[in-house]
Amino acid sequence: PDIFQRFLRLRNYRRQHFSYELNYEAAIEQIEGSATYVELASLKQLSPIKYQQRISKILSSLRDESQLFPIRIFSYEIGAVLFLLAKEQNLSPFENFSSEPFPLTLLRNVTETEIAPLNFIVQQQYHSFKEESNEIIRHALELNHCICDKESKLLGINMYDARYEEPYIISRYFV
C-alpha cells in the first residue's frame, strides 16, 4: 500500500500541474484499461498459467522506461493494473458507470502531492518521441499525403497509431 500511496501522491501532483495530460491518460486507462482488464479476467479463467505470464509481462513493461511513449499505449496496461488492484484490494468500486474516469476517482481523498525526481532517460524518450512525430508529419507533408488541409470536424481516427503536433494530426491507418 505504501508504494500505491506514493503513486497516488505523484498522480495528485500531476493532476494539479498537468491536468490536461492526466485527464487524457485517465480516459485511456478507463476505456482501454477496462478492456484489457476484461481480457485478463477472461484469460485467468481460461488459463491461470497464461494469466500469470501475461501479468508478469505487463508488470515488466510498466517498469521499462523505454515503453512510456506513446503514452496512450502505455495507459492500456496502467489502466488494467489499476482495475486489478481495485478489485483485489477493494480500493474503490469501479463496476458502475460514472462520468469521471475511474483512475481519477482514486484521487478523491488524496491531499498530499509528491514530485517525481527528474529522470533523464524519460526526458530523452519524450524528446525522441516528439522528434519522431515531427519527422512523420514532415514526411507526410512532403509527400502530400494529406487528406484534409483545412479546418474541419474530425469524426474518427485510429488513435492507437496517431501522432499529433499542432496543428497536424496523422494516422497511418484511417481518418
Short mmCIF file of C-alpha atoms in Angstrom, two decimals:
data_model
loop_
_atom_site.label_atom_id
_atom_site.label_comp_id
_atom_site.label_asym_id
_atom_site.label_seq_id
_atom_site.Cartn_x
_atom_site.Cartn_y
_atom_site.Cartn_z
CA PRO A 1 0.00 0.00 0.00
CA ASP A 2 2.86 2.45 0.63
CA ILE A 3 4.01 2.19 -2.98
CA PHE A 4 0.45 2.67 -4.15
CA GLN A 5 0.04 5.72 -1.88
CA ARG A 6 3.21 7.19 -3.39
CA PHE A 7 1.78 6.53 -6.85
CA LEU A 8 -1.38 8.43 -5.84
CA ARG A 9 0.64 11.36 -4.45
CA LEU A 10 2.61 11.54 -7.71
CA ARG A 11 -0.61 11.46 -9.69
CA ASN A 12 -2.11 14.12 -7.47
CA TYR A 13 0.85 16.36 -8.26
CA ARG A 14 0.30 15.73 -11.96
CA ARG A 15 -3.40 16.47 -11.56
CA GLN A 16 -2.52 19.86 -10.08
CA HIS A 17 0.20 20.75 -12.59
CA PHE A 18 -0.55 18.73 -15.73
CA SER A 19 -4.30 18.23 -15.60
CA TYR A 20 -4.81 18.02 -19.37
CA GLU A 21 -2.28 15.23 -19.72
CA LEU A 22 -3.51 13.34 -16.67
CA ASN A 23 -7.14 13.59 -17.77
CA TYR A 24 -6.19 12.21 -21.20
CA GLU A 25 -4.29 9.31 -19.67
CA ALA A 26 -7.09 8.58 -17.18
CA ALA A 27 -9.63 8.47 -20.01
CA ILE A 28 -7.46 5.96 -21.89
CA GLU A 29 -6.92 3.96 -18.70
CA GLN A 30 -10.69 3.90 -18.22
CA ILE A 31 -11.63 2.85 -21.75
CA GLU A 32 -8.74 0.71 -22.94
CA GLY A 33 -7.61 -0.31 -19.46
CA SER A 34 -11.04 -1.73 -18.68
CA ALA A 35 -10.97 -3.67 -21.97
CA THR A 36 -7.54 -5.06 -21.11
CA TYR A 37 -8.81 -5.87 -17.60
CA VAL A 38 -11.69 -7.89 -19.09
CA GLU A 39 -9.24 -9.71 -21.36
CA LEU A 40 -7.10 -10.55 -18.33
CA ALA A 41 -10.10 -11.69 -16.28
CA SER A 42 -11.13 -13.98 -19.13
CA LEU A 43 -7.60 -15.31 -19.52
CA LYS A 44 -7.45 -16.01 -15.77
CA GLN A 45 -10.49 -18.26 -16.09
CA LEU A 46 -9.24 -19.99 -19.24
CA SER A 47 -5.60 -20.47 -18.26
CA PRO A 48 -4.24 -19.35 -14.89
CA ILE A 49 -0.71 -20.07 -16.12
CA LYS A 50 -1.06 -17.86 -19.20
CA TYR A 51 -2.72 -15.22 -16.99
CA GLN A 52 0.30 -15.17 -14.66
CA GLN A 53 2.64 -14.97 -17.66
CA ARG A 54 0.67 -12.03 -19.07
CA ILE A 55 0.64 -10.24 -15.70
CA SER A 56 4.41 -10.72 -15.40
CA LYS A 57 4.86 -9.31 -18.90
CA ILE A 58 2.65 -6.29 -18.11
CA LEU A 59 4.47 -5.53 -14.85
CA SER A 60 7.80 -5.86 -16.61
CA SER A 61 6.73 -3.44 -19.36
CA LEU A 62 5.48 -0.94 -16.76
CA ARG A 63 8.96 -0.90 -15.25
CA ASP A 64 10.58 -0.33 -18.64
CA GLU A 65 11.13 3.39 -19.21
CA SER A 66 11.56 2.79 -22.93
CA GLN A 67 7.87 1.78 -23.13
CA LEU A 68 6.49 5.13 -21.92
CA PHE A 69 5.78 6.63 -25.32
CA PRO A 70 3.36 6.80 -26.85
CA ILE A 71 1.63 7.23 -23.51
CA ARG A 72 -1.67 6.11 -25.00
CA ILE A 73 -0.43 2.55 -25.46
CA PHE A 74 1.29 2.53 -22.05
CA SER A 75 -2.00 3.65 -20.48
CA TYR A 76 -3.78 0.45 -21.60
CA GLU A 77 -1.71 -1.58 -19.19
CA ILE A 78 -1.66 1.02 -16.41
CA GLY A 79 -5.46 1.07 -16.52
CA ALA A 80 -5.69 -2.72 -16.43
CA VAL A 81 -3.38 -2.87 -13.41
CA LEU A 82 -5.40 -0.17 -11.64
CA PHE A 83 -8.58 -2.17 -12.22
CA LEU A 84 -6.90 -5.35 -10.97
CA LEU A 85 -5.64 -3.58 -7.85
CA ALA A 86 -9.04 -2.06 -7.18
CA LYS A 87 -10.71 -5.44 -7.50
CA GLU A 88 -8.17 -7.42 -5.48
CA GLN A 89 -7.71 -4.81 -2.74
CA ASN A 90 -11.28 -3.46 -2.62
CA LEU A 91 -9.85 0.02 -3.17
CA SER A 92 -12.83 1.56 -4.86
CA PRO A 93 -15.89 0.33 -6.71
CA PHE A 94 -15.44 0.63 -10.45
CA GLU A 95 -18.20 -1.50 -11.93
CA ASN A 96 -20.79 1.30 -12.04
CA PHE A 97 -20.92 3.91 -14.77
CA SER A 98 -19.57 7.32 -13.88
CA SER A 99 -18.80 10.42 -15.91
CA GLU A 100 -15.48 10.64 -14.06
CA PRO A 101 -12.82 8.15 -15.20
CA PHE A 102 -12.19 5.52 -12.54
CA PRO A 103 -8.43 6.29 -12.26
CA LEU A 104 -9.33 9.85 -11.23
CA THR A 105 -11.76 8.63 -8.57
CA LEU A 106 -8.77 7.12 -6.80
CA LEU A 107 -7.50 10.68 -6.19
CA ARG A 108 -10.66 11.96 -4.50
CA ASN A 109 -9.27 11.69 -0.98
CA VAL A 110 -5.61 12.28 -1.77
CA THR A 111 -4.49 15.60 -0.30
CA GLU A 112 -0.72 15.27 -0.46
CA THR A 113 1.44 15.53 -3.55
CA GLU A 114 4.86 14.24 -4.43
CA ILE A 115 7.15 15.42 -7.18
CA ALA A 116 8.89 12.71 -9.16
CA PRO A 117 12.62 13.18 -9.43
CA LEU A 118 13.81 14.25 -12.87
CA ASN A 119 14.54 11.25 -14.98
CA PHE A 120 16.98 11.91 -17.79
CA ILE A 121 16.03 8.71 -19.63
CA VAL A 122 12.34 9.65 -19.63
CA GLN A 123 13.13 13.18 -20.78
CA GLN A 124 15.27 11.79 -23.57
CA GLN A 125 12.50 9.38 -24.59
CA TYR A 126 9.94 12.19 -24.61
CA HIS A 127 12.10 14.38 -26.85
CA SER A 128 12.84 11.44 -29.16
CA PHE A 129 9.12 10.69 -29.44
CA LYS A 130 8.35 14.34 -30.25
CA GLU A 131 11.13 14.45 -32.85
CA GLU A 132 9.89 11.22 -34.42
CA SER A 133 6.33 12.60 -34.53
CA ASN A 134 7.54 15.79 -36.20
CA GLU A 135 9.51 13.75 -38.73
CA ILE A 136 6.48 11.56 -39.56
CA ILE A 137 4.34 14.65 -40.09
CA ARG A 138 7.03 16.46 -42.08
CA HIS A 139 7.44 13.43 -44.33
CA ALA A 140 3.68 13.16 -44.92
CA LEU A 141 3.55 16.85 -45.83
CA GLU A 142 6.50 16.47 -48.21
CA LEU A 143 4.77 13.57 -49.98
CA ASN A 144 1.47 15.46 -49.98
CA HIS A 145 -0.22 12.59 -48.16
CA CYS A 146 -2.71 14.93 -46.54
CA ILE A 147 -6.40 14.09 -46.56
CA CYS A 148 -7.59 17.46 -45.41
CA ASP A 149 -5.71 20.73 -45.17
CA LYS A 150 -8.48 22.97 -43.96
CA GLU A 151 -10.31 23.40 -40.71
CA SER A 152 -12.86 20.62 -40.39
CA LYS A 153 -14.56 18.38 -37.87
CA LEU A 154 -12.76 15.12 -37.19
CA LEU A 155 -15.22 12.23 -36.94
CA GLY A 156 -12.84 9.34 -36.41
CA ILE A 157 -9.20 8.38 -36.36
CA ASN A 158 -7.11 5.39 -35.37
CA MET A 159 -5.74 6.92 -32.16
CA TYR A 160 -3.60 3.87 -31.41
CA ASP A 161 -1.18 4.95 -34.09
CA ALA A 162 -1.89 8.68 -34.27
CA ARG A 163 0.71 11.40 -33.90
CA TYR A 164 -0.12 14.99 -33.11
CA GLU A 165 1.88 18.18 -33.34
CA GLU A 166 -0.03 21.44 -33.55
CA PRO A 167 -1.72 21.96 -36.00
CA TYR A 168 -1.37 18.47 -37.51
CA ILE A 169 -2.67 15.03 -36.67
CA ILE A 170 -1.66 11.97 -38.62
CA SER A 171 -2.59 8.32 -38.59
CA ARG A 172 -1.24 5.62 -40.85
CA TYR A 173 -4.49 3.63 -40.91
CA PHE A 174 -7.65 5.71 -41.08
CA VAL A 175 -9.00 9.19 -40.58
#
